[in-house]
Short mmCIF file of C-alpha atoms in Angstrom, two decimals:
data_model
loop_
_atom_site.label_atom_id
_atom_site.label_comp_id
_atom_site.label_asym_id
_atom_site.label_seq_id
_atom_site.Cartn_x
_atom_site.Cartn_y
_atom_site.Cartn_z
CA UNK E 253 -17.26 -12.22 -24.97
CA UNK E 254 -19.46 -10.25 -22.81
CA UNK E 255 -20.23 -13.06 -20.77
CA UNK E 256 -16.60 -13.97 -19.86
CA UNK E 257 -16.20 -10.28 -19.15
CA UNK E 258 -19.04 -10.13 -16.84
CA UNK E 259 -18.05 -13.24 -14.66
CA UNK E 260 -14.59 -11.85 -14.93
CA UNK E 261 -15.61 -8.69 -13.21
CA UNK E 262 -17.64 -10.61 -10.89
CA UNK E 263 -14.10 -12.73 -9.96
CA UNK E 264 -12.51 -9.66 -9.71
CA UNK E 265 -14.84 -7.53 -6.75
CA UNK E 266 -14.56 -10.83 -5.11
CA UNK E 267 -11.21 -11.50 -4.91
CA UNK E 268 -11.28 -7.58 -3.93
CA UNK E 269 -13.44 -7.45 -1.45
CA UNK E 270 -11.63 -10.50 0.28
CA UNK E 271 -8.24 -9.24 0.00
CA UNK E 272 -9.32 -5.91 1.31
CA UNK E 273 -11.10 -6.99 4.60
CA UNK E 274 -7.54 -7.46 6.18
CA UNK E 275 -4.89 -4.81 7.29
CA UNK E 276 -2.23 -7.25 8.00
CA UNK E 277 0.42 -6.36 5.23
CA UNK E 278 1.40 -10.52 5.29
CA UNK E 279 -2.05 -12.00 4.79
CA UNK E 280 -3.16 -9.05 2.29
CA UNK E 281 0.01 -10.22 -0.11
CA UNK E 282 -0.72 -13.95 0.46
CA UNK E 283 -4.06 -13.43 -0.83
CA UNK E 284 -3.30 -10.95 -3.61
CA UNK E 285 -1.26 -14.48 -4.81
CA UNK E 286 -3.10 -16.69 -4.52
CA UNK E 287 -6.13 -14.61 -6.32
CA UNK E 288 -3.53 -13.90 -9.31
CA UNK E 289 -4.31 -17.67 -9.79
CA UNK E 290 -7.71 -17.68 -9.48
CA UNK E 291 -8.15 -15.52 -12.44
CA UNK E 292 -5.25 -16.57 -14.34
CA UNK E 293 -4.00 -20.29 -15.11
CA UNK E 294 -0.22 -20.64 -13.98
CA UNK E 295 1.64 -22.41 -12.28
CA UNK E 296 3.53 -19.65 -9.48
CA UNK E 297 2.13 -16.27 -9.05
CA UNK E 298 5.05 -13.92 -6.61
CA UNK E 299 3.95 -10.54 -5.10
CA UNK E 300 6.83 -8.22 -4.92
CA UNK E 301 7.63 -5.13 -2.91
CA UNK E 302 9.76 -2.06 -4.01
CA UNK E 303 12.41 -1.72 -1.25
CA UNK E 304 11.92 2.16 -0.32
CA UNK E 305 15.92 2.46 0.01
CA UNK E 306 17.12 0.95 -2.91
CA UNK E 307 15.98 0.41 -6.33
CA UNK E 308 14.34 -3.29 -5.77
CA UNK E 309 11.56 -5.31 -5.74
CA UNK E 310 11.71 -7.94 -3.10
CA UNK E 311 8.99 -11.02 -3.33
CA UNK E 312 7.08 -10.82 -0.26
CA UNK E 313 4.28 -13.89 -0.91
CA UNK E 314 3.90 -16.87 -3.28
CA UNK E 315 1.47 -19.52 -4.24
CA UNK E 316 1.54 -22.43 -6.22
CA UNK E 317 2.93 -25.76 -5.21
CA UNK E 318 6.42 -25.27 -4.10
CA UNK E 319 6.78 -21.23 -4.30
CA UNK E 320 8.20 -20.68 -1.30
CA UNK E 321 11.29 -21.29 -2.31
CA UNK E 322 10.75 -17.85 -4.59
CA UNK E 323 10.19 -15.71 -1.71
CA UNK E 324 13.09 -13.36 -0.72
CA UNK E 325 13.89 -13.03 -4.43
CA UNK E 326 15.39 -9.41 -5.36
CA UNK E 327 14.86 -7.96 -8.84
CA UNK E 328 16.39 -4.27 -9.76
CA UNK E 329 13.95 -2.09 -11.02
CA UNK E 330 16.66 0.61 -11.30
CA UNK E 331 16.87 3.16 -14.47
CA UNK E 332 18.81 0.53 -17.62
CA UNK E 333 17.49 -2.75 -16.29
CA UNK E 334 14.35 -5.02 -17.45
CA UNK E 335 12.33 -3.80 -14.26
CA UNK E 336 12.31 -0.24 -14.93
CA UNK E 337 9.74 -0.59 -17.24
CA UNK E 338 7.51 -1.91 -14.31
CA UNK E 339 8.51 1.43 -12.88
CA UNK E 340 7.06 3.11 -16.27
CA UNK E 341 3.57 1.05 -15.71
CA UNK E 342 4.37 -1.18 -18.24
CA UNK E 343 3.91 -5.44 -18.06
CA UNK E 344 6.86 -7.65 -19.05
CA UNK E 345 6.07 -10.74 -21.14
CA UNK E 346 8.37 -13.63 -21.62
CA UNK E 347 8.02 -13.50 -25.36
CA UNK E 348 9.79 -10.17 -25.68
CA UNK E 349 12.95 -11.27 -23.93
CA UNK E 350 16.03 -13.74 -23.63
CA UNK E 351 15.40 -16.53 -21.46
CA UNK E 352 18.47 -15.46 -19.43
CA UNK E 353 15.80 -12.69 -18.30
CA UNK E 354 13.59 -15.81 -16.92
CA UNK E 355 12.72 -15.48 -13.07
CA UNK E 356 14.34 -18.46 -10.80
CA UNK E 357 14.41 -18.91 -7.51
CA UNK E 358 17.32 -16.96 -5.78
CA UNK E 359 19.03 -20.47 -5.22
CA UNK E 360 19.01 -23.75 -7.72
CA UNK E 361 16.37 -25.72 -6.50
CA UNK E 362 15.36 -29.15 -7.66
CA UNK E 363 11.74 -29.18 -6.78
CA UNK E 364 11.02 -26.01 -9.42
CA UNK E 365 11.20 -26.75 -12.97
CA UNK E 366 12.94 -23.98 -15.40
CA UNK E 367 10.47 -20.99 -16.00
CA UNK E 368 8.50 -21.50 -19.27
CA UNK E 369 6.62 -18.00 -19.56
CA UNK E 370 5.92 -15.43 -17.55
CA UNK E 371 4.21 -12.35 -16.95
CA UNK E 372 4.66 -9.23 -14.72
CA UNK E 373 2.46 -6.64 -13.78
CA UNK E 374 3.82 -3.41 -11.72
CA UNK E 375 1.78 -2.42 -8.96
CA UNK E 376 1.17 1.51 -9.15
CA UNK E 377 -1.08 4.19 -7.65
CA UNK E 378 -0.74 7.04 -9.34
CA UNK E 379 2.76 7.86 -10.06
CA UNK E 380 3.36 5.97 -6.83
CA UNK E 381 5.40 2.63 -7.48
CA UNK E 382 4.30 -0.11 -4.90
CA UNK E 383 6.08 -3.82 -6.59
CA UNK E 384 4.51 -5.95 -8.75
CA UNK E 385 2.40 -9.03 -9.57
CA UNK E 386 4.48 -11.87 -11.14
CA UNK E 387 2.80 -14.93 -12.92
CA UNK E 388 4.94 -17.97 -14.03
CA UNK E 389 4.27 -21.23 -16.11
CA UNK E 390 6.63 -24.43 -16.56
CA UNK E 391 5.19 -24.67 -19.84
CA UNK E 392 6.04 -22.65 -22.93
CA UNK E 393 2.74 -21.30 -23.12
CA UNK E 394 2.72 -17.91 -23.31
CA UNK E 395 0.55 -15.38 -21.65
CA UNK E 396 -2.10 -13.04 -23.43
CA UNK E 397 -2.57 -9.49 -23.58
CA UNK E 398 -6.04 -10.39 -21.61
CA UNK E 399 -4.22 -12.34 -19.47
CA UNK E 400 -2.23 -9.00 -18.35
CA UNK E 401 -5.45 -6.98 -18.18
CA UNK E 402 -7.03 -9.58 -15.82
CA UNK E 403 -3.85 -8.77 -13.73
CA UNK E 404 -3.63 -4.97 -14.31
CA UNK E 405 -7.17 -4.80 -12.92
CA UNK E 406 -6.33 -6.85 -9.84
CA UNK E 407 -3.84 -4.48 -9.18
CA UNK E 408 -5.66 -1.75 -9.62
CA UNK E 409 -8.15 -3.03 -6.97
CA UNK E 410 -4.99 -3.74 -4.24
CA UNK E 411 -2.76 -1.29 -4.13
CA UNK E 412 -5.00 1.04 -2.09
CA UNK E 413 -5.46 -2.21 0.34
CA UNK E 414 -1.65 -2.58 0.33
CA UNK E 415 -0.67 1.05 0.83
CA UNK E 416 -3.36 1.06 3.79
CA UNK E 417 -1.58 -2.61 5.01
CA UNK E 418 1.24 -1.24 4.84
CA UNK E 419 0.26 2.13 6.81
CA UNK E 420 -1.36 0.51 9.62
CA UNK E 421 1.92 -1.57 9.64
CA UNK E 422 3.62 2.23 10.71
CA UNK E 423 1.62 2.77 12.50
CA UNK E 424 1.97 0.29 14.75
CA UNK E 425 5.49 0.54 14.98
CA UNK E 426 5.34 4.41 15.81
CA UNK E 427 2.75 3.39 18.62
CA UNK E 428 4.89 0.54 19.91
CA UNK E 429 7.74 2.81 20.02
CA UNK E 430 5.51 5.56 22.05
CA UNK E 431 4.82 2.77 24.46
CA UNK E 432 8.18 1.22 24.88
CA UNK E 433 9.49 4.82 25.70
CA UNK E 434 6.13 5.64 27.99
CA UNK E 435 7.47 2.25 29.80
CA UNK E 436 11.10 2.92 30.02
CA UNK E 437 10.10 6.38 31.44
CA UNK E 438 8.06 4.39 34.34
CA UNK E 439 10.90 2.12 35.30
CA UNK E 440 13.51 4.92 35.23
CA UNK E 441 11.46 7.06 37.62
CA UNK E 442 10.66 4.23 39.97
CA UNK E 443 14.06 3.00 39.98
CA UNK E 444 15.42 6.63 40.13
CA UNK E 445 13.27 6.76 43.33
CA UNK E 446 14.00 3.72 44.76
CA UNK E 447 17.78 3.73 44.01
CA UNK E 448 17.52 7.42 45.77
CA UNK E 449 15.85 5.62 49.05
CA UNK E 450 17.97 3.28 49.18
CA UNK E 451 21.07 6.03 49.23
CA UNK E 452 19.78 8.11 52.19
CA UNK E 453 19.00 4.56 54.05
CA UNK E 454 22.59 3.05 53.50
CA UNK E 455 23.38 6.63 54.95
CA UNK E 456 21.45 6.95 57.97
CA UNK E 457 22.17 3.19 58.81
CA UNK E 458 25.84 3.91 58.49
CA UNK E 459 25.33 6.47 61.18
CA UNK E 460 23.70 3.80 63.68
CA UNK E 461 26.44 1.29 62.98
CA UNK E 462 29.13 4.08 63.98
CA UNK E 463 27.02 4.75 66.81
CA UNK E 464 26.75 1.21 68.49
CA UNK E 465 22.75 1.33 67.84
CA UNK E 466 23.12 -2.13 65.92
CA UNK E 467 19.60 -3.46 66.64
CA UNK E 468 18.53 -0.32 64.87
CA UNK E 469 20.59 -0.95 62.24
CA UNK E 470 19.57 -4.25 61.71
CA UNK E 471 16.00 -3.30 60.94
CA UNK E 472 17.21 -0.63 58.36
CA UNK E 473 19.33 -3.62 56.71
CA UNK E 474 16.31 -5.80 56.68
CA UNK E 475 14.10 -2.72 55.45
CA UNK E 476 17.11 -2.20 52.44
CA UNK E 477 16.79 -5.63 51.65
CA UNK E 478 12.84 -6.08 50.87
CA UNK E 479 13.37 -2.98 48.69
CA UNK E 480 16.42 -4.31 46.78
CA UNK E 481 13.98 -7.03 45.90
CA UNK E 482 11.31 -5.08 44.75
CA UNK E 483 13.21 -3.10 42.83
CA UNK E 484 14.48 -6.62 41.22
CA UNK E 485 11.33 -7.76 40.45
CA UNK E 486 10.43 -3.88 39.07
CA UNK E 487 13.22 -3.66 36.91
CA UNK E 488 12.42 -7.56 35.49
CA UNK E 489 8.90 -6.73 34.96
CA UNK E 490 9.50 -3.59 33.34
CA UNK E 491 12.00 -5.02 30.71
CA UNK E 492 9.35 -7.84 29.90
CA UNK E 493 7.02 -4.70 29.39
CA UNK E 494 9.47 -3.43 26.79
CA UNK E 495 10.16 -6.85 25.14
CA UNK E 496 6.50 -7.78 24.60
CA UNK E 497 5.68 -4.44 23.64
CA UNK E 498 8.14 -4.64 20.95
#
């Protein structure tokens, strides 16, 4: 009825408005799950990425009690299996298939009972394919055709906040890359210079030694040796620079 569809929509720019005030790819998937169960009664609700090398979806975040154990899960989505229709914008519904179809968790695992019904909706932006939203129940109670349009519209409201999540996610590898090479630069150059010191000082105290002035000598040794140890402490700095800005 119209008032179930209003407090639906009202659910629904909720849940949106939450999920989309993060850019962190991880928490933006956690909460796409767990808002899949806000609007729809089930027991596990999976959020699934395509992998952009090979025809897959991977699941990337789960909620419900026990759903961990679902994450890492690979499903094809390639052209002659159950998935491509995801890839066509089309849900899947338990009904319509063989319970050999039924998701599991990747291993056998005691503390999840057998899947009941389920229901998965792709995620899609424009002819763009994203993953998918997956909804699961212990019970053989079957989901609804409203039941996928609650979901539909969810995903509808995410996949801009996961395409951005997963944007600023590139982005901040490219610029950790730029500044891992802007650091490696730095220490090469200082230890290109230093090493280069150090060459002409061996050099020129090679020279005293040879010509008796070993006092002289000395001091150029002890001079060598304070820079061999700041170059030390140089070269360790600048690989912790490059580790933490990894």
């Amino acid at each position: 009825d119209s008032n179930q569809s209003e407090k639906d929509a009202q659910s629904l720019y909720a849940l949106g408005t939450s999920i989309s005030s993060s850019l962190a790819l991880r928490e933006v998937l956690d909460r796409i799950a767990k808002a899949a169960l806000e609007l729809v009664d089930a027991d596990i609700s999976l959020v699934a990425l395509v992998d952009e090398n090979q025809p897959f979806v991977e699941v990337r975040a789960a909620a419900g009690e026990n759903a961990h154990v679902f994450k890492g899960k690979r499903n094809s989505v390639a052209k002659g299996t159950l998935g491509f229709q995801l890839i066509l914008g089309k849900p899947i519904f338990s009904q319509d298939l063989h319970a050999v179809d039924f998701p599991e968790p990747p291993k056998p695992n005691q503390e999840i009972p057998p899947t009941k019904a389920f229901l998965t909706v792709p995620l899609i932006k424009g002819e763009h394919f994203l993953g998918c939203i997956e909804l699961i129940r212990f019970e053989e109670h079957y989901f609804s055709n409203k039941d996928a349009l609650l979901i539909e519209r969810l995903a509808n409201h995410v996949v801009v906040v996961i395409e951005n999540a997963i944007l600023y996610r590139q982005l901040r590898y490219v610029s950790a890359l730029e500044e891992q090479g802007r650091l490696a630069r730095e220490l090469h150059d200082q230890l290109a210079q230093s090493l280069g010191y150090l060459n002409i000082k061996t050099s020129m105290t090679d020279e005293l030694v040879l010509n008796g002035n070993l006092e002289e000598a000395h001091r150029g040794l002890i001079e060598m040796k304070s820079v061999t140890k700041n170059i030390f402490m140089d070269v360790r700095e600048g690989i912790f620079n490059l580790r933490t800005s990894a």
